[in-house]
mmCIF file of C-alpha atoms in Angstrom:
data_model
loop_
_atom_site.group_PDB
_atom_site.id
_atom_site.type_symbol
_atom_site.label_atom_id
_atom_site.label_comp_id
_atom_site.label_asym_id
_atom_site.label_seq_id
_atom_site.Cartn_x
_atom_site.Cartn_y
_atom_site.Cartn_z
ATOM 1 C CA UNK A 4 37.273 8.992 2.630
ATOM 2 C CA UNK A 5 33.905 10.276 3.768
ATOM 3 C CA UNK A 6 34.162 13.364 1.593
ATOM 4 C CA UNK A 7 33.864 11.118 -1.452
ATOM 5 C CA UNK A 8 30.625 9.516 -0.198
ATOM 6 C CA UNK A 9 28.596 12.589 -1.170
ATOM 7 C CA UNK A 10 27.047 12.354 -4.615
ATOM 8 C CA UNK A 11 27.392 15.051 -7.258
ATOM 9 C CA UNK A 12 24.115 16.775 -6.312
ATOM 10 C CA UNK A 13 25.105 16.908 -2.640
ATOM 11 C CA UNK A 14 28.551 18.270 -3.460
ATOM 12 C CA UNK A 15 27.060 20.932 -5.733
ATOM 13 C CA UNK A 16 24.538 21.986 -3.081
ATOM 14 C CA UNK A 17 27.083 22.403 -0.284
ATOM 15 C CA UNK A 18 29.526 24.405 -2.405
ATOM 16 C CA UNK A 19 27.744 27.562 -1.220
ATOM 17 C CA UNK A 20 29.187 27.064 2.270
ATOM 18 C CA UNK A 21 32.719 28.233 3.016
ATOM 19 C CA UNK A 22 34.984 25.895 5.021
ATOM 20 C CA UNK A 23 34.378 26.481 8.703
ATOM 21 C CA UNK A 24 30.643 27.052 8.268
ATOM 22 C CA UNK A 25 28.409 25.911 11.120
ATOM 23 C CA UNK A 26 26.166 23.232 9.665
ATOM 24 C CA UNK A 27 23.366 21.169 11.178
ATOM 25 C CA UNK A 28 22.690 17.710 9.721
ATOM 26 C CA UNK A 29 19.157 16.531 10.506
ATOM 27 C CA UNK A 30 18.716 12.768 10.337
ATOM 28 C CA UNK A 31 22.382 11.831 10.316
ATOM 29 C CA UNK A 32 21.975 8.050 10.644
ATOM 30 C CA UNK A 33 25.410 6.466 10.906
ATOM 31 C CA UNK A 34 27.083 9.696 9.826
ATOM 32 C CA UNK A 35 27.644 9.516 6.077
ATOM 33 C CA UNK A 36 26.792 13.160 5.386
ATOM 34 C CA UNK A 37 27.888 14.567 8.763
ATOM 35 C CA UNK A 38 31.357 13.045 8.535
ATOM 36 C CA UNK A 39 31.738 14.117 4.917
ATOM 37 C CA UNK A 40 30.844 17.691 5.861
ATOM 38 C CA UNK A 41 33.314 17.635 8.754
ATOM 39 C CA UNK A 42 36.002 16.255 6.486
ATOM 40 C CA UNK A 43 35.392 19.191 4.135
ATOM 41 C CA UNK A 44 36.210 21.575 6.966
ATOM 42 C CA UNK A 45 32.801 22.471 8.380
ATOM 43 C CA UNK A 46 31.726 22.650 12.034
ATOM 44 C CA UNK A 47 29.016 20.009 12.177
ATOM 45 C CA UNK A 48 26.210 19.275 14.604
ATOM 46 C CA UNK A 49 24.298 16.124 13.703
ATOM 47 C CA UNK A 50 21.076 14.824 15.166
ATOM 48 C CA UNK A 51 19.071 11.642 14.918
ATOM 49 C CA UNK A 52 16.258 9.925 16.815
ATOM 50 C CA UNK A 53 18.047 6.565 17.073
ATOM 51 C CA UNK A 54 20.607 5.981 19.861
ATOM 52 C CA UNK A 55 22.021 3.019 17.925
ATOM 53 C CA UNK A 56 22.570 5.152 14.829
ATOM 54 C CA UNK A 57 24.227 7.926 16.831
ATOM 55 C CA UNK A 58 26.528 5.450 18.573
ATOM 56 C CA UNK A 59 27.586 4.062 15.198
ATOM 57 C CA UNK A 60 28.101 7.591 13.850
ATOM 58 C CA UNK A 61 30.217 8.508 16.879
ATOM 59 C CA UNK A 62 32.388 5.430 16.397
ATOM 60 C CA UNK A 63 32.840 6.290 12.720
ATOM 61 C CA UNK A 64 33.832 9.853 13.599
ATOM 62 C CA UNK A 65 36.346 8.690 16.189
ATOM 63 C CA UNK A 66 37.839 6.182 13.771
ATOM 64 C CA UNK A 67 38.300 8.931 11.169
ATOM 65 C CA UNK A 68 39.551 11.476 13.709
ATOM 66 C CA UNK A 69 36.695 13.862 12.911
ATOM 67 C CA UNK A 70 34.985 16.191 15.383
ATOM 68 C CA UNK A 71 31.195 16.179 15.151
ATOM 69 C CA UNK A 72 28.681 17.118 17.856
ATOM 70 C CA UNK A 73 26.030 14.380 17.910
ATOM 71 C CA UNK A 74 22.607 15.055 19.451
ATOM 72 C CA UNK A 75 19.792 12.613 20.198
ATOM 73 C CA UNK A 76 16.627 14.488 19.160
ATOM 74 C CA UNK A 77 13.753 14.549 16.699
ATOM 75 C CA UNK A 78 13.657 17.451 14.211
ATOM 76 C CA UNK A 79 10.669 19.003 15.972
ATOM 77 C CA UNK A 80 12.358 18.782 19.398
ATOM 78 C CA UNK A 81 15.799 20.210 18.658
ATOM 79 C CA UNK A 82 16.244 23.860 19.522
ATOM 80 C CA UNK A 83 19.061 26.381 19.244
ATOM 81 C CA UNK A 84 19.513 30.153 19.661
ATOM 82 C CA UNK A 85 19.104 32.474 16.667
ATOM 83 C CA UNK A 86 22.105 32.667 14.303
ATOM 84 C CA UNK A 87 23.422 29.286 15.482
ATOM 85 C CA UNK A 88 23.902 27.797 12.000
ATOM 86 C CA UNK A 89 25.012 28.972 8.584
ATOM 87 C CA UNK A 90 23.236 26.068 6.975
ATOM 88 C CA UNK A 91 20.912 23.195 7.721
ATOM 89 C CA UNK A 92 21.202 19.958 5.775
ATOM 90 C CA UNK A 93 18.098 17.765 5.947
ATOM 91 C CA UNK A 94 19.314 14.311 4.932
ATOM 92 C CA UNK A 95 17.516 12.556 2.052
ATOM 93 C CA UNK A 96 13.866 11.689 2.762
ATOM 94 C CA UNK A 97 14.078 12.622 6.459
ATOM 95 C CA UNK A 98 11.577 15.463 5.994
ATOM 96 C CA UNK A 99 8.930 13.026 4.775
ATOM 97 C CA UNK A 100 9.157 10.938 7.968
ATOM 98 C CA UNK A 101 7.442 13.704 9.977
ATOM 99 C CA UNK A 102 3.685 13.024 10.046
ATOM 100 C CA UNK A 103 1.269 15.807 9.208
ATOM 101 C CA UNK A 104 1.594 18.840 6.947
ATOM 102 C CA UNK A 105 1.235 21.231 9.888
ATOM 103 C CA UNK A 106 3.951 19.470 11.855
ATOM 104 C CA UNK A 107 6.345 19.420 8.889
ATOM 105 C CA UNK A 108 5.833 23.155 8.383
ATOM 106 C CA UNK A 109 6.553 23.749 12.077
ATOM 107 C CA UNK A 110 9.831 21.827 11.682
ATOM 108 C CA UNK A 111 10.858 24.168 8.864
ATOM 109 C CA UNK A 112 9.865 27.222 10.902
ATOM 110 C CA UNK A 113 11.983 25.936 13.775
ATOM 111 C CA UNK A 114 14.925 25.539 11.403
ATOM 112 C CA UNK A 115 14.388 29.049 10.092
ATOM 113 C CA UNK A 116 14.567 30.462 13.628
ATOM 114 C CA UNK A 117 18.170 29.408 14.211
ATOM 115 C CA UNK A 118 19.656 30.162 10.786
ATOM 116 C CA UNK A 119 21.901 33.172 10.260
ATOM 117 C CA UNK A 120 20.552 36.026 8.118
ATOM 118 C CA UNK A 121 22.347 34.690 5.044
ATOM 119 C CA UNK A 122 21.906 31.027 5.984
ATOM 120 C CA UNK A 123 20.450 28.373 3.699
ATOM 121 C CA UNK A 124 18.347 25.255 4.104
ATOM 122 C CA UNK A 125 19.299 22.262 1.975
ATOM 123 C CA UNK A 126 16.210 20.065 1.919
ATOM 124 C CA UNK A 127 16.844 16.719 0.235
ATOM 125 C CA UNK A 128 13.420 15.336 -0.578
ATOM 126 C CA UNK A 129 12.349 13.360 -3.614
ATOM 127 C CA UNK A 130 9.039 13.644 -5.437
ATOM 128 C CA UNK A 131 7.438 10.269 -6.145
ATOM 129 C CA UNK A 132 5.607 9.145 -9.256
ATOM 130 C CA UNK A 133 2.591 6.876 -9.432
ATOM 131 C CA UNK A 134 0.323 5.174 -11.952
ATOM 132 C CA UNK A 135 -2.821 7.126 -12.840
ATOM 133 C CA UNK A 136 -4.848 3.944 -12.307
ATOM 134 C CA UNK A 137 -2.936 2.892 -9.188
ATOM 135 C CA UNK A 138 -4.408 2.111 -5.781
ATOM 136 C CA UNK A 139 -2.701 5.058 -4.038
ATOM 137 C CA UNK A 140 -4.502 7.564 -6.286
ATOM 138 C CA UNK A 141 -7.890 6.097 -5.369
ATOM 139 C CA UNK A 142 -7.010 5.991 -1.669
ATOM 140 C CA UNK A 143 -5.947 9.644 -1.709
ATOM 141 C CA UNK A 144 -9.143 10.633 -3.531
ATOM 142 C CA UNK A 145 -11.215 8.956 -0.814
ATOM 143 C CA UNK A 146 -9.095 10.664 1.859
ATOM 144 C CA UNK A 147 -9.740 14.087 0.311
ATOM 145 C CA UNK A 148 -13.481 13.451 0.144
ATOM 146 C CA UNK A 149 -13.575 12.292 3.773
ATOM 147 C CA UNK A 150 -11.567 15.256 5.058
ATOM 148 C CA UNK A 151 -13.695 17.758 3.112
ATOM 149 C CA UNK A 152 -16.810 16.304 4.726
ATOM 150 C CA UNK A 153 -15.363 16.884 8.194
ATOM 151 C CA UNK A 154 -13.610 13.580 8.940
ATOM 152 C CA UNK A 155 -10.272 15.090 9.949
ATOM 153 C CA UNK A 156 -9.177 11.907 11.721
ATOM 154 C CA UNK A 157 -8.576 10.423 8.279
ATOM 155 C CA UNK A 158 -4.900 10.378 7.294
ATOM 156 C CA UNK A 159 -3.714 12.997 4.818
ATOM 157 C CA UNK A 160 -3.369 12.277 1.093
ATOM 158 C CA UNK A 161 0.130 10.932 0.466
ATOM 159 C CA UNK A 162 0.554 9.371 3.910
ATOM 160 C CA UNK A 163 1.874 5.823 3.998
ATOM 161 C CA UNK A 164 4.449 3.454 5.425
ATOM 162 C CA UNK A 165 7.879 2.386 4.272
ATOM 163 C CA UNK A 166 10.555 -0.096 5.241
ATOM 164 C CA UNK A 167 13.280 1.706 3.283
ATOM 165 C CA UNK A 168 16.305 3.207 4.984
ATOM 166 C CA UNK A 169 17.641 2.223 8.397
ATOM 167 C CA UNK A 170 14.657 2.606 10.722
ATOM 168 C CA UNK A 171 12.574 -0.432 9.820
ATOM 169 C CA UNK A 172 8.847 0.063 9.232
ATOM 170 C CA UNK A 173 8.178 3.791 9.528
ATOM 171 C CA UNK A 174 5.655 6.457 8.602
ATOM 172 C CA UNK A 175 6.396 8.314 5.387
ATOM 173 C CA UNK A 176 4.548 11.042 3.543
ATOM 174 C CA UNK A 177 4.903 10.625 -0.212
ATOM 175 C CA UNK A 178 5.072 13.860 -2.190
ATOM 176 C CA UNK A 179 3.606 13.257 -5.629
ATOM 177 C CA UNK A 180 4.275 16.765 -6.935
ATOM 178 C CA UNK A 181 6.918 19.431 -6.477
ATOM 179 C CA UNK A 182 4.054 21.897 -6.075
ATOM 180 C CA UNK A 183 2.924 20.211 -2.843
ATOM 181 C CA UNK A 184 6.455 20.164 -1.424
ATOM 182 C CA UNK A 185 7.141 23.774 -2.418
ATOM 183 C CA UNK A 186 3.866 24.955 -0.882
ATOM 184 C CA UNK A 187 4.970 23.610 2.517
ATOM 185 C CA UNK A 188 8.352 25.289 2.127
ATOM 186 C CA UNK A 189 6.734 28.620 1.223
ATOM 187 C CA UNK A 190 4.209 28.459 4.072
ATOM 188 C CA UNK A 191 7.047 27.912 6.545
ATOM 189 C CA UNK A 192 8.735 31.182 5.556
ATOM 190 C CA UNK A 193 11.277 29.878 3.038
ATOM 191 C CA UNK A 194 11.530 30.317 -0.715
ATOM 192 C CA UNK A 195 13.094 27.783 -3.086
ATOM 193 C CA UNK A 196 16.121 29.498 -4.563
ATOM 194 C CA UNK A 197 17.368 26.591 -6.648
ATOM 195 C CA UNK A 198 16.786 22.883 -7.215
ATOM 196 C CA UNK A 199 19.733 20.511 -7.586
ATOM 197 C CA UNK A 200 18.557 16.959 -8.144
ATOM 198 C CA UNK A 201 16.369 16.133 -5.135
ATOM 199 C CA UNK A 202 17.757 19.070 -3.122
ATOM 200 C CA UNK A 203 15.695 22.212 -2.599
ATOM 201 C CA UNK A 204 18.072 25.057 -1.747
ATOM 202 C CA UNK A 205 15.985 27.443 0.333
ATOM 203 C CA UNK A 206 16.356 30.923 1.815
ATOM 204 C CA UNK A 207 14.132 32.695 4.363
ATOM 205 C CA UNK A 208 11.625 34.909 2.557
ATOM 206 C CA UNK A 209 12.226 37.909 4.831
ATOM 207 C CA UNK A 210 16.009 38.015 4.489
#
């Protein structure tokens, strides 16, 4: 059963939503979270950038007899009217695949625009650790120096590449502190209400 594929942190985070809530799953992949949410009684819209992933997710939904609206779109392309969703679920690590601090903040602002007044953002994003004498620390130091001297074409500290997940080699921004992640959330117009494992449960600051 797909409902049992959610881990304890995910289950705890989504308990705030009543059955029948309109939820958006960003970065659904083959549908693990989207189908679990639908099985728990929610109205789910799920988006992903990969046609192959969406096709697999659709087949999984049909096999389980679950109704999910699948959309082919990147997080910064998807749009919806205000009050369209009671909650937005950003699947684990998906947020970090968007390049550029400014662009990530714009994604969160876009999400904020179509949440209901009492809606919540569930942002599943881990914070990485690194060795104090490691190569990445030196690289990021050189990046900061270059950007402060006007070389803005240099990639941002924390930027890198990963082959984890289901998308092959892909860009990933590594957050090395919760402070950095929370500053992007705050600048976008959200506040972190609670932290459950890797999930930041966020509410709009003006609501």
